[in-house]
Structure formats: structure tokens, C-alpha cells
Tab-separated table of C-alpha atoms in Angstrom:
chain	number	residue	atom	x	y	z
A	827	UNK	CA	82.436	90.699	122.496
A	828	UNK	CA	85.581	88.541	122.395
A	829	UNK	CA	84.510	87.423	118.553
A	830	UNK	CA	84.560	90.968	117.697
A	831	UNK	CA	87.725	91.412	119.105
A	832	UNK	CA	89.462	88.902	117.570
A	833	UNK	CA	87.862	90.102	113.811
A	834	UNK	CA	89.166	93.495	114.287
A	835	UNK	CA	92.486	92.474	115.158
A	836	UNK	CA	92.299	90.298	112.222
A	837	UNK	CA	91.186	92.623	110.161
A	838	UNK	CA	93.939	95.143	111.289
A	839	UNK	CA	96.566	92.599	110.031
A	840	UNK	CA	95.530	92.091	107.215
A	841	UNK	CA	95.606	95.883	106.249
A	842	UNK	CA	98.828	96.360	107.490
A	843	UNK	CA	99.998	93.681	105.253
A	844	UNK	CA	97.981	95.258	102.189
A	845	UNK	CA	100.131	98.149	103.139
A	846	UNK	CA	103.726	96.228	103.833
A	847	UNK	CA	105.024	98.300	100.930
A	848	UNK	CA	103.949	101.600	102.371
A	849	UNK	CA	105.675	100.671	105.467
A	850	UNK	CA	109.379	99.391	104.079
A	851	UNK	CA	109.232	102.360	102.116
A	852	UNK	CA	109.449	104.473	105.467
A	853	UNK	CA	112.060	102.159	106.884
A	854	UNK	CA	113.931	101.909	103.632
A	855	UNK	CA	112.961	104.822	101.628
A	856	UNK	CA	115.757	104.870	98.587
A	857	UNK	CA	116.481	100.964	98.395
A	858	UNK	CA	113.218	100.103	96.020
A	859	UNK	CA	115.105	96.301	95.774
A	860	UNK	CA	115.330	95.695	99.469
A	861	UNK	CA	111.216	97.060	99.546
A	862	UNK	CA	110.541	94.525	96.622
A	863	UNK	CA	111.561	91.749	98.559
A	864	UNK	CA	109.061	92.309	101.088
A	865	UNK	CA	106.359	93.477	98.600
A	866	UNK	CA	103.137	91.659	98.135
A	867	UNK	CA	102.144	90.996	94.494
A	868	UNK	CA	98.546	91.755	95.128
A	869	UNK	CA	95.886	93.189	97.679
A	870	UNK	CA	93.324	90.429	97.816
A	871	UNK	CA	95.645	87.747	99.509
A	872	UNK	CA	93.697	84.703	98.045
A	873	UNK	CA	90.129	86.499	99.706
A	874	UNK	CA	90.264	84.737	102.934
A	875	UNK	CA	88.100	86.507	105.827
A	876	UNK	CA	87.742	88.881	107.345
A	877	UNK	CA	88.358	91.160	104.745
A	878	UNK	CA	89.001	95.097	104.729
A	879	UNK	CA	86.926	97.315	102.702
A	880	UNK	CA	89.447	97.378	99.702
A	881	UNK	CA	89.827	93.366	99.831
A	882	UNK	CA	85.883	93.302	99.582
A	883	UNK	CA	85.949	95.550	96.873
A	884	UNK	CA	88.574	93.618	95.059
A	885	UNK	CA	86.967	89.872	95.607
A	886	UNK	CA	83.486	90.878	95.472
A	887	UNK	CA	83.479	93.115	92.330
A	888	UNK	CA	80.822	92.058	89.743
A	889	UNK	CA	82.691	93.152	86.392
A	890	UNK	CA	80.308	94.019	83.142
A	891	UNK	CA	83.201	92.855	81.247
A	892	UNK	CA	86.293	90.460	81.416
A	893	UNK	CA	88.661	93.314	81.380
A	894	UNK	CA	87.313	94.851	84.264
A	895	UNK	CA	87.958	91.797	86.075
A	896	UNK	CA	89.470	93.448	89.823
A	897	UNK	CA	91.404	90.042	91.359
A	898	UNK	CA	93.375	90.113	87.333
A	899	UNK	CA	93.689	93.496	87.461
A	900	UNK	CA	94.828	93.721	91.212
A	901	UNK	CA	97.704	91.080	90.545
A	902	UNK	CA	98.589	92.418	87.337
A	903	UNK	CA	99.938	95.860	88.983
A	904	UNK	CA	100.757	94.131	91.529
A	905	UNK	CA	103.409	92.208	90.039
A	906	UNK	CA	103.716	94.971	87.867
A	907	UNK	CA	105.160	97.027	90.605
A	908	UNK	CA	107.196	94.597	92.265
A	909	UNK	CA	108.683	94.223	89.367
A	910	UNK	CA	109.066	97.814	88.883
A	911	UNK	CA	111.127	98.478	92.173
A	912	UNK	CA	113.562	95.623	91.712
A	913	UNK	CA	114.343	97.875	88.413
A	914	UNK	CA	114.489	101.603	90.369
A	915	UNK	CA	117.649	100.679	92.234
A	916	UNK	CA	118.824	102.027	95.100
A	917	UNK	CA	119.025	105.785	95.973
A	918	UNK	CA	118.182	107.020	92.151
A	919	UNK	CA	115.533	109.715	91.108
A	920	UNK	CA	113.468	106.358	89.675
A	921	UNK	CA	113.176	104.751	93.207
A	922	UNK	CA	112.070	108.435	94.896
A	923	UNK	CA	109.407	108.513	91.868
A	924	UNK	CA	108.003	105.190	92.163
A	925	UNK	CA	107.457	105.639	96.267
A	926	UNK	CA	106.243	109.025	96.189
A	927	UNK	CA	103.735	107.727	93.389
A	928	UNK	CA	102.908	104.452	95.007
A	929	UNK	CA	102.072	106.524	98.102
A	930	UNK	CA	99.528	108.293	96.412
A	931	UNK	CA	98.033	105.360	94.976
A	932	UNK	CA	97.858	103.586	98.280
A	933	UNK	CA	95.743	106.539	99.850
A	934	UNK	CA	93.366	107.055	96.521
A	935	UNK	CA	92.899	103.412	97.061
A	936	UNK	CA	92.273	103.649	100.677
A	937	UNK	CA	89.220	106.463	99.580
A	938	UNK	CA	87.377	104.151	97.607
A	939	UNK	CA	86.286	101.845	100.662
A	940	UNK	CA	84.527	98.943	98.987
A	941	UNK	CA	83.859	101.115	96.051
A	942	UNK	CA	84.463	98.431	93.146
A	943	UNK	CA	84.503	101.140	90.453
A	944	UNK	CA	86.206	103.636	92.214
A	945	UNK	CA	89.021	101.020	93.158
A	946	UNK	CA	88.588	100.263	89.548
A	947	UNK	CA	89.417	103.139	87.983
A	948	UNK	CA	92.603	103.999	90.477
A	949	UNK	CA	93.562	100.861	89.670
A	950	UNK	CA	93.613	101.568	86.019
A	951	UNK	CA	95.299	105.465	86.483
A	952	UNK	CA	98.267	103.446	88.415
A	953	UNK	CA	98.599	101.110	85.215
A	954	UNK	CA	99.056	104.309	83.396
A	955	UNK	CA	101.190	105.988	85.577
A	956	UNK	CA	104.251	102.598	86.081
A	957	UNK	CA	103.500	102.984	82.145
A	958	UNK	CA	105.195	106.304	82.244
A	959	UNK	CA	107.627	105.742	85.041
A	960	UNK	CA	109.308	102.265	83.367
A	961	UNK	CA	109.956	104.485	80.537
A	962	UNK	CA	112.445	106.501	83.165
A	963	UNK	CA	114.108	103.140	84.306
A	964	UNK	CA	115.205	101.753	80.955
A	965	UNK	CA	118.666	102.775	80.370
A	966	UNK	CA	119.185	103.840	76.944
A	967	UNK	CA	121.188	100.692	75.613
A	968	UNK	CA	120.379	100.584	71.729
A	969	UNK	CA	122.719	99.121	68.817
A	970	UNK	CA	124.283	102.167	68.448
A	971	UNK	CA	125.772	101.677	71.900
A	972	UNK	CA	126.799	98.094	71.525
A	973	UNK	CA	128.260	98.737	68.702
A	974	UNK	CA	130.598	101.634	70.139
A	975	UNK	CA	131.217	99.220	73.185
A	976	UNK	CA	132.165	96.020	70.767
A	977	UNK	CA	133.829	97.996	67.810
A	978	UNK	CA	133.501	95.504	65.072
A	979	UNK	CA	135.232	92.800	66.602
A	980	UNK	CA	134.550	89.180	66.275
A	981	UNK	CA	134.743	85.650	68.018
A	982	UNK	CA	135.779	81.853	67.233
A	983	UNK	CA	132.644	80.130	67.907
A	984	UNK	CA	132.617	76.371	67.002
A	985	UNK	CA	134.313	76.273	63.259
A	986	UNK	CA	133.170	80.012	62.371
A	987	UNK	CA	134.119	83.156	62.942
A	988	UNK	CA	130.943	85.179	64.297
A	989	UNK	CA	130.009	88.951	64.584
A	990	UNK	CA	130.239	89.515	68.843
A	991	UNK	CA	127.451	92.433	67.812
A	992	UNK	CA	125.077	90.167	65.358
A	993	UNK	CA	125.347	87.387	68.565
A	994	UNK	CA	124.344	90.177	71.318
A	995	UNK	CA	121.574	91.044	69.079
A	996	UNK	CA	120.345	87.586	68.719
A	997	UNK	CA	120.237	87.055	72.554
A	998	UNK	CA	118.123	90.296	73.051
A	999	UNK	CA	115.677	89.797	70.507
A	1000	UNK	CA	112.569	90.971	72.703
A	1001	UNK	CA	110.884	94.130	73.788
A	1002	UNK	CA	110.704	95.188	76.505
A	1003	UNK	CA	114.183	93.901	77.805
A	1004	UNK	CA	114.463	92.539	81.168
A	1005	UNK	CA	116.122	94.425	83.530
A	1006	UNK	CA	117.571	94.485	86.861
A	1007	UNK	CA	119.431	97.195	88.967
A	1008	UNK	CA	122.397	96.223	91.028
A	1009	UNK	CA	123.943	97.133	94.211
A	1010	UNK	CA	126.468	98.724	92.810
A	1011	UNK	CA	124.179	101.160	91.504
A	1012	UNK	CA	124.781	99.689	87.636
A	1013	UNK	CA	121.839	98.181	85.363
A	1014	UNK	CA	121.876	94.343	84.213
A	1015	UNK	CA	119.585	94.332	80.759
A	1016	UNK	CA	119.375	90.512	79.036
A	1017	UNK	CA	117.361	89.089	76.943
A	1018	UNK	CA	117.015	85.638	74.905
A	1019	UNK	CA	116.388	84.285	71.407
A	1020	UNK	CA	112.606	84.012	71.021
A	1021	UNK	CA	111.645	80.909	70.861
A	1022	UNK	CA	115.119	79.156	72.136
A	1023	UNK	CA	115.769	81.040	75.792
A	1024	UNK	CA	118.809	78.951	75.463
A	1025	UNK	CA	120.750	82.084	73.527
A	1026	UNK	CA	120.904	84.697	76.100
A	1027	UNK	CA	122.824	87.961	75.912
A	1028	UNK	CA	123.555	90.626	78.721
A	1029	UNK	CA	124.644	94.062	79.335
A	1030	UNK	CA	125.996	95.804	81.895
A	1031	UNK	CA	125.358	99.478	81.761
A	1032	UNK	CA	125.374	102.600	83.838
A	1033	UNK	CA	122.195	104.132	83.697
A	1034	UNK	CA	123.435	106.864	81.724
A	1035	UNK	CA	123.456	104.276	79.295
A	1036	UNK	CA	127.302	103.617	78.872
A	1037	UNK	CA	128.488	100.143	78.053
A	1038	UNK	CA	130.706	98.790	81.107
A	1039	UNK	CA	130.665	94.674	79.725
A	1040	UNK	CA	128.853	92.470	77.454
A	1041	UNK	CA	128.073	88.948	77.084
A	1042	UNK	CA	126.831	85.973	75.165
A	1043	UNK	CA	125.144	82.773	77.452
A	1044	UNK	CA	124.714	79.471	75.611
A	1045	UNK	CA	123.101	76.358	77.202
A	1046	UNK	CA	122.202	77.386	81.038
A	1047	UNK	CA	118.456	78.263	81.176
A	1048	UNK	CA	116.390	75.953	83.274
A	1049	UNK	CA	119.024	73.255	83.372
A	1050	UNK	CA	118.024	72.947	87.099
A	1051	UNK	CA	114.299	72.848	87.069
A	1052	UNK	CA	112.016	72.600	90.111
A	1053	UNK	CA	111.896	69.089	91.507
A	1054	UNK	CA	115.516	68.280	89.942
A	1055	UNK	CA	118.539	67.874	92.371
A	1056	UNK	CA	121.119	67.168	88.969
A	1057	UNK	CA	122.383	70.387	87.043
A	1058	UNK	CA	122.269	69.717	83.194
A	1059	UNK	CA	123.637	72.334	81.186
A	1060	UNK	CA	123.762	71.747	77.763
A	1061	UNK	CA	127.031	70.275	75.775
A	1062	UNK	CA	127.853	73.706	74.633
A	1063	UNK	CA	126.713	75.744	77.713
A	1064	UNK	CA	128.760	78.762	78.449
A	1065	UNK	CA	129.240	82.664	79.705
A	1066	UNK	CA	131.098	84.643	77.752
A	1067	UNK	CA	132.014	87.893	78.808
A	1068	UNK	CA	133.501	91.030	77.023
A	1069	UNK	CA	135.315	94.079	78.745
A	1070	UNK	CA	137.285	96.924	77.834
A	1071	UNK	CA	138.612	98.002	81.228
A	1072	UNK	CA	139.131	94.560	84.003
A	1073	UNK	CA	137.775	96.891	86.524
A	1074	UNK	CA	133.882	96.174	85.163
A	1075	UNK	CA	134.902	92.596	85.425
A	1076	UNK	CA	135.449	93.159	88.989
A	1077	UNK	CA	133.020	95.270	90.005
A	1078	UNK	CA	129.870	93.358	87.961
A	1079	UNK	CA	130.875	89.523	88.241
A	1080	UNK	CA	129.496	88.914	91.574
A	1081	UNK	CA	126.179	89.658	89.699
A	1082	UNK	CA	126.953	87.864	86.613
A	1083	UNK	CA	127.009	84.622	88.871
A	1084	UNK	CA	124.027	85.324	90.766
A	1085	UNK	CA	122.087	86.225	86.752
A	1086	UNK	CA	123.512	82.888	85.829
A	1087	UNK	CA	122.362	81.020	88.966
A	1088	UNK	CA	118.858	82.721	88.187
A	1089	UNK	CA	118.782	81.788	84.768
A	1090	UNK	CA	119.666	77.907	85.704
A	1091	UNK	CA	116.392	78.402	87.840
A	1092	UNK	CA	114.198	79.705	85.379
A	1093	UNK	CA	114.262	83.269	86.869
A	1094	UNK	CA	111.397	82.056	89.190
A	1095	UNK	CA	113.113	81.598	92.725
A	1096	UNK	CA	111.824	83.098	95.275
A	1097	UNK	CA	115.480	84.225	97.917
A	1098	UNK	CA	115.154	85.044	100.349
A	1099	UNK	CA	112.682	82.996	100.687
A	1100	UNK	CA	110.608	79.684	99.794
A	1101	UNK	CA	113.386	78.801	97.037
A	1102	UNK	CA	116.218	80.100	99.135
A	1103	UNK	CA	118.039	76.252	99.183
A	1104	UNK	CA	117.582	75.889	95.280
A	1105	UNK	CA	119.179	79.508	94.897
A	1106	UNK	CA	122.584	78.497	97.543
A	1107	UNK	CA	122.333	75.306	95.273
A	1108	UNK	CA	122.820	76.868	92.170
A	1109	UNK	CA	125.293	79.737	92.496
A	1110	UNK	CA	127.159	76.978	94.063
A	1111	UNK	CA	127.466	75.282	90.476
A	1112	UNK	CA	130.703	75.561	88.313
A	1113	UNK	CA	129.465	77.955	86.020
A	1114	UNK	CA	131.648	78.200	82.650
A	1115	UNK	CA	132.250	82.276	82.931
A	1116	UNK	CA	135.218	82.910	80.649
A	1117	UNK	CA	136.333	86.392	80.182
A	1118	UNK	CA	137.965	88.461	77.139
A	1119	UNK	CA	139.433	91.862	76.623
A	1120	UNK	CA	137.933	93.577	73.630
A	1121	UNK	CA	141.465	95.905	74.140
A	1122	UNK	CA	143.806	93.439	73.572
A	1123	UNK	CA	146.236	93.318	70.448
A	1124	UNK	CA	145.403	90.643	68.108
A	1125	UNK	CA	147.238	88.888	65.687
A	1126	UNK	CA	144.180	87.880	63.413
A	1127	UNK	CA	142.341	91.596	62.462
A	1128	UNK	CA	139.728	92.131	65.121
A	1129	UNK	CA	139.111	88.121	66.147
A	1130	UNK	CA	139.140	87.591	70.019
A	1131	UNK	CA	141.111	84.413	70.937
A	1132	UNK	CA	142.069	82.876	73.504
A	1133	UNK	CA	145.367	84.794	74.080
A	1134	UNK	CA	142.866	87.847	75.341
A	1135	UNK	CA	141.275	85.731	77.765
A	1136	UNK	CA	141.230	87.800	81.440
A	1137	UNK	CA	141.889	85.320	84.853
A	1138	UNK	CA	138.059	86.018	86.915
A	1139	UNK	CA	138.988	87.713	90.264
A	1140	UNK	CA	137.844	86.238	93.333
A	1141	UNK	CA	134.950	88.424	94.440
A	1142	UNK	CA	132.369	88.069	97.241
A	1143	UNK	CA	128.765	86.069	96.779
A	1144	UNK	CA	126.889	89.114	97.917
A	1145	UNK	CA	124.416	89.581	95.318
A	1146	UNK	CA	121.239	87.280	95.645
A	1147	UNK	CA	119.611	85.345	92.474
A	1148	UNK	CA	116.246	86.582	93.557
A	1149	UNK	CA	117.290	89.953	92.092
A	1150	UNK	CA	116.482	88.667	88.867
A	1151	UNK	CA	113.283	86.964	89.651
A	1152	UNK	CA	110.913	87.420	86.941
């Protein structure tokens, strides 16, 4: 009697944590960030007993082929849509979407039982449906809007004189673009030179897709890797921002610092959280943020110097580097 007791109220925690993200979305139902953070990745939970019906489904399923494969397929949305709800934001259409569609997923889930195919085939209709539902979070930031934002101009870098657009494209070479959505209720795309993650670019955008600041990262990635306690940047490491109006500068760099702490991590912390030391750690660093404005009068055609540089205003650490986990 007592053994069955204590499986039962085993097995009742373990679903409620395979449906955490069911409950955060009542407590929190329009901050899809806040919900990611206490998310699970993936149903299963590493198969340790006793297992519900859908865990047995998942761990047990006997696939005829390697795509069918549940635990791969059960982590891959799951991370999928963790992902996805760092990227909805906070009180937008997206965020409402994603919930209200997660929901349903959740109970068609909960009607297969131990059902490997059905849970199989919901599991496959949900791939389809973030499919269609990313599409709505991607902020439409294309060449043609960099290029209105930068307007031809140009930057000193080393002994040359370099396109600002031609470098922003060079940093963002990938599809799709990483993405985060901020407090503030602004989107944070970057991206990275394939092959060398050491040339990053970023964007800040509103989700209308308007240009608010751009800028160009050298040197930073990984320079703090797990198991190291010394920062190493590289010689030439730096953040270069670009703004029309201050005001962005203001309202995005807390951000920009917690990005850059992210990226000197590998955009793999976990903070809150496991990693939440390594995170203080590095947005403690002295990160080499310079900022221009892409207004000012210059003597030399459409060359920023240093006579446009912009003083960084003191604003609060309030944004967290796990934002940006990856």
C-alpha cells in the first residue's frame, strides 16, 4: 500500500513537471521569456521511473526508422520551443500564438497515452506548426533596411577604409539569424562569419522591422570558455556600435552588454541558473563598446571617425546573458 503511494505521488511530479510550461503560462501568460526560463527542453527527463504514460511512450518507442526516433524527436521540439519563446517577447501577438498553440499540443499529447505513433505524429504536426509560427517572429530586417539605416557611410578599420554595410553583412552571413526579444519590447538579430564566429554583427530592430542601432563585434566569442577563470579577447577585440538618434543607445545598451557577456560564454550559459557565477563573471568584464553617430557632420565624405564617437550612458545591469542562450 505505502509503495503504491509513494509511485503515484512520484508519478504525479513528474507530470506536473512535463507540464511546467503549461503552468507558467497561466501564471505568466504574455512574458514567453520569463516561461522559457522555466521550460524543460524535453518530456522524457533522462527516462528515470516511474514514468507517465507519455514518458513511456517517448522512451519505450520501437522506431521502424531512425527518423522516427521519439527521445530525438522529443528534444528536438523541445529545444525547439524553448527557443521559440525566448524569441515571442513579452505581451506581443507571437507570445499569445505560441501559448495558445502549445496548449493544444500539450492536451493532443496528453490523448495519446502511451500511444508511440500517436505521440509520434503530434509530435511531428507541432514541428510543422513552430515552422509556421517562427516565420511570425522574424522581424523583417533585410539589406534593404540596413542599408536605409547606414546610408552609405563608411569606417577606419585598421589602415582601410571599409563599407559599415559590406561589414554588417559579413557578420550575418547565416540563415536563419539568431534572435532574441528584449524587455524593452525591441528584437536583438546577430549573426557571425561562417566559419570564423569571431566577426559578429547585430541589429537592433523594432519588430516592425525599423533599424534603431547597428553593430560590428570583433574578437569576443568564447574568450571565456568553460573551465577558464582568465578572459582572453583577442588583440583586436571590439563592439562597435552605430546610431542615428542617442536615445537607442540608451534604451538597448543594457542588452548589448548582456549579448556581449553571452557571446564571451559561447551563448551556452545557463542564468539563472547552473552557469549563473560565469554569467555575473562576465558582464562584469571591461567590454570595449565604443559608440558612433551615423548623424554627425564629417569632414572626410561619409567616413565615421573618431570625432562622432557618443560617451555610453550609465544604464542599469537588468538584462540577463541567459536571454541569448542558444
Amino acid at each position: 500500500m505505502v509503495r503504491n503511494i509513494s509511485i503515484g505521488i512520484a508519478a504525479c511530479v513528474v507530470f506536473l513537471l512535463s507540464c511546467s510550461a503549461s503552468a507558467a503560462d497561466e501564471e505568466m501568460p504574455l512574458n514567453c521569456p520569463a516561461i522559457a526560463a522555466k521550460t524543460p527542453d524535453n518530456y522524457a527527463r533522462g527516462c528515470n521511473p516511474p514514468l507517465t504514460p507519455l514518458q513511456d511512450a517517448i522512451c519505450h518507442y520501437k522506431p521502424r526508422k531512425w527518423t522516427d526516433n521519439l527521445l530525438l524527436l522529443d528534444s528536438t521540439v523541445g529545444v525547439g520551443y524553448v527557443r521559440d519563446l525566448r524569441a515571442a517577447g513579452i505581451g506581443t501577438p507571437q507570445c499569445k500564438a505560441l501559448l495558445e498553440a502549445h496548449r493544444a499540443y500539450e492536451k493532443a499529447l496528453q490523448g495519446c497515452g502511451n500511444n508511440g505513433d500517436c505521440v509520434l505524429k503530434v509530435m511531428r504536426n507541432w514541428a510543422g506548426t513552430t515552422n509556421r509560427l517562427e516565420k511570425t517572429f522574424r522581424p523583417p530586417l533585410d539589406e534593404a533596411a540596413l542599408k536605409k539605416f547606414v546610408g552609405g557611410m563608411k569606417f577606419v578599420d585598421g589602415q582601410e577604409t571599409v563599407s559599415l554595410l559590406q561589414r554588417l553583412e559579413q557578420g550575418m552571413d547565416l540563415y536563419p539569424l539568431p534572435q532574441a526579444a528584449l524587455p524593452n519590447g525591441n528584437v536583438l538579430v546577430w549573426g557571425f562569419q561562417p566559419h570564423n564566429a569571431q566577426v559578429q554583427s547585430l541589429a537592433v530592430v523594432y519588430r516592425q522591422g525599423a533599424v534603431q542601432l547597428v553593430g560590428i563585434v570583433d574578437g569576443i566569442y568564447l574568450s571565456l570558455p568553460s573551465g577558464k577563470t582568465q578572459w582572453a579577447p583577442e588583440e583586436n577585440a571590439r563592439i562597435a556600435l552605430f546610431v542615428r538618434d542617442p536615445a537607442a543607445l540608451t534604451q538597448n545598451l543594457s542588452a548589448i552588454r548582456a549579448w556581449a557577456a553571452a557571446s564571451i560564454l559561447g551563448f551556452e550559459q545557463e542564468c539563472p541558473g547552473k552557469d549563473q557565477t560565469r554569467c555575473q563573471a562576465a558582464a562584469k568584464l571591461p567590454l570595449p563598446i565604443h559608440a558612433y553617430d551615423l548623424n554627425c557632420k564629417t569632414n572626410n565624405g561619409k567616413v565615421i571617425g573618431q570625432r562622432c564617437a557618443l560617451p555610453l550612458p550609465q544604464v542599469p545591469e537588468d538584462v540577463s546573458p541567459g536571454l541569448f542562450w542558444q
